[in-house]
mmCIF file with all atom_site columns, C-alpha atoms in Angstrom:
data_model
loop_
_atom_site.group_PDB
_atom_site.id
_atom_site.type_symbol
_atom_site.label_atom_id
_atom_site.label_alt_id
_atom_site.label_comp_id
_atom_site.label_asym_id
_atom_site.label_entity_id
_atom_site.label_seq_id
_atom_site.pdbx_PDB_ins_code
_atom_site.Cartn_x
_atom_site.Cartn_y
_atom_site.Cartn_z
_atom_site.occupancy
_atom_site.B_iso_or_equiv
_atom_site.pdbx_formal_charge
_atom_site.auth_seq_id
_atom_site.auth_comp_id
_atom_site.auth_asym_id
_atom_site.auth_atom_id
_atom_site.pdbx_PDB_model_num
ATOM 1  C CA . UNK A 1 1  ? -129.608 54.115 -82.279 1.00 0.00 ? 1  UNK A CA 1
ATOM 2  C CA . UNK A 1 2  ? -129.846 50.405 -81.433 1.00 0.00 ? 2  UNK A CA 1
ATOM 3  C CA . UNK A 1 3  ? -126.692 49.598 -83.408 1.00 0.00 ? 3  UNK A CA 1
ATOM 4  C CA . UNK A 1 4  ? -124.837 52.377 -81.569 1.00 0.00 ? 4  UNK A CA 1
ATOM 5  C CA . UNK A 1 5  ? -125.931 50.920 -78.217 1.00 0.00 ? 5  UNK A CA 1
ATOM 6  C CA . UNK A 1 6  ? -124.835 47.395 -79.199 1.00 0.00 ? 6  UNK A CA 1
ATOM 7  C CA . UNK A 1 7  ? -121.411 48.667 -80.237 1.00 0.00 ? 7  UNK A CA 1
ATOM 8  C CA . UNK A 1 8  ? -121.081 50.736 -77.054 1.00 0.00 ? 8  UNK A CA 1
ATOM 9  C CA . UNK A 1 9  ? -121.994 47.800 -74.802 1.00 0.00 ? 9  UNK A CA 1
ATOM 10 C CA . UNK A 1 10 ? -119.554 45.507 -76.618 1.00 0.00 ? 10 UNK A CA 1
ATOM 11 C CA . UNK A 1 11 ? -116.808 48.128 -76.290 1.00 0.00 ? 11 UNK A CA 1
ATOM 12 C CA . UNK A 1 12 ? -117.405 48.597 -72.552 1.00 0.00 ? 12 UNK A CA 1
ATOM 13 C CA . UNK A 1 13 ? -117.573 44.849 -71.874 1.00 0.00 ? 13 UNK A CA 1
ATOM 14 C CA . UNK A 1 14 ? -114.320 44.352 -73.782 1.00 0.00 ? 14 UNK A CA 1
ATOM 15 C CA . UNK A 1 15 ? -112.706 47.237 -71.867 1.00 0.00 ? 15 UNK A CA 1
ATOM 16 C CA . UNK A 1 16 ? -113.679 45.632 -68.538 1.00 0.00 ? 16 UNK A CA 1
ATOM 17 C CA . UNK A 1 17 ? -112.683 42.151 -69.733 1.00 0.00 ? 17 UNK A CA 1
ATOM 18 C CA . UNK A 1 18 ? -116.169 40.700 -69.396 1.00 0.00 ? 18 UNK A CA 1
ATOM 19 C CA . UNK A 1 19 ? -118.147 38.314 -71.589 1.00 0.00 ? 19 UNK A CA 1
ATOM 20 C CA . UNK A 1 20 ? -121.686 38.960 -72.815 1.00 0.00 ? 20 UNK A CA 1
ATOM 21 C CA . UNK A 1 21 ? -122.889 36.293 -70.372 1.00 0.00 ? 21 UNK A CA 1
ATOM 22 C CA . UNK A 1 22 ? -121.333 38.123 -67.417 1.00 0.00 ? 22 UNK A CA 1
ATOM 23 C CA . UNK A 1 23 ? -122.838 41.399 -68.616 1.00 0.00 ? 23 UNK A CA 1
ATOM 24 C CA . UNK A 1 24 ? -126.296 39.820 -68.772 1.00 0.00 ? 24 UNK A CA 1
ATOM 25 C CA . UNK A 1 25 ? -125.976 38.481 -65.221 1.00 0.00 ? 25 UNK A CA 1
ATOM 26 C CA . UNK A 1 26 ? -124.872 41.870 -63.914 1.00 0.00 ? 26 UNK A CA 1
ATOM 27 C CA . UNK A 1 27 ? -127.830 43.522 -65.663 1.00 0.00 ? 27 UNK A CA 1
ATOM 28 C CA . UNK A 1 28 ? -130.207 40.939 -64.188 1.00 0.00 ? 28 UNK A CA 1
ATOM 29 C CA . UNK A 1 29 ? -128.876 41.399 -60.642 1.00 0.00 ? 29 UNK A CA 1
ATOM 30 C CA . UNK A 1 30 ? -128.924 45.193 -61.034 1.00 0.00 ? 30 UNK A CA 1
ATOM 31 C CA . UNK A 1 31 ? -132.564 44.977 -62.107 1.00 0.00 ? 31 UNK A CA 1
ATOM 32 C CA . UNK A 1 32 ? -133.431 42.886 -59.055 1.00 0.00 ? 32 UNK A CA 1
ATOM 33 C CA . UNK A 1 33 ? -131.723 45.367 -56.736 1.00 0.00 ? 33 UNK A CA 1
ATOM 34 C CA . UNK A 1 34 ? -133.337 48.432 -58.311 1.00 0.00 ? 34 UNK A CA 1
ATOM 35 C CA . UNK A 1 35 ? -136.735 46.707 -58.436 1.00 0.00 ? 35 UNK A CA 1
ATOM 36 C CA . UNK A 1 36 ? -136.407 45.717 -54.787 1.00 0.00 ? 36 UNK A CA 1
ATOM 37 C CA . UNK A 1 37 ? -135.538 49.276 -53.793 1.00 0.00 ? 37 UNK A CA 1
ATOM 38 C CA . UNK A 1 38 ? -138.519 50.655 -55.712 1.00 0.00 ? 38 UNK A CA 1
ATOM 39 C CA . UNK A 1 39 ? -140.867 48.170 -54.041 1.00 0.00 ? 39 UNK A CA 1
ATOM 40 C CA . UNK A 1 40 ? -139.342 48.851 -50.625 1.00 0.00 ? 40 UNK A CA 1
ATOM 41 C CA . UNK A 1 41 ? -139.630 52.635 -50.821 1.00 0.00 ? 41 UNK A CA 1
ATOM 42 C CA . UNK A 1 42 ? -142.863 52.981 -52.819 1.00 0.00 ? 42 UNK A CA 1
ATOM 43 C CA . UNK A 1 43 ? -145.105 50.301 -51.335 1.00 0.00 ? 43 UNK A CA 1
#
C-alpha cells in the first residue's frame, strides 16, 4: 500500500510539473489551513 501511494504521488507531481520539494510545501500549507479551520470551528 505504501509503495502504491509513493508511485501515485510521484505520478501526480510529474503530471503537474512539480518537484517533491514543492509538493511538501503544499502539503505543509494545506495542513496549516485545515488545522486552523478545525481550531476555529471546534474551539
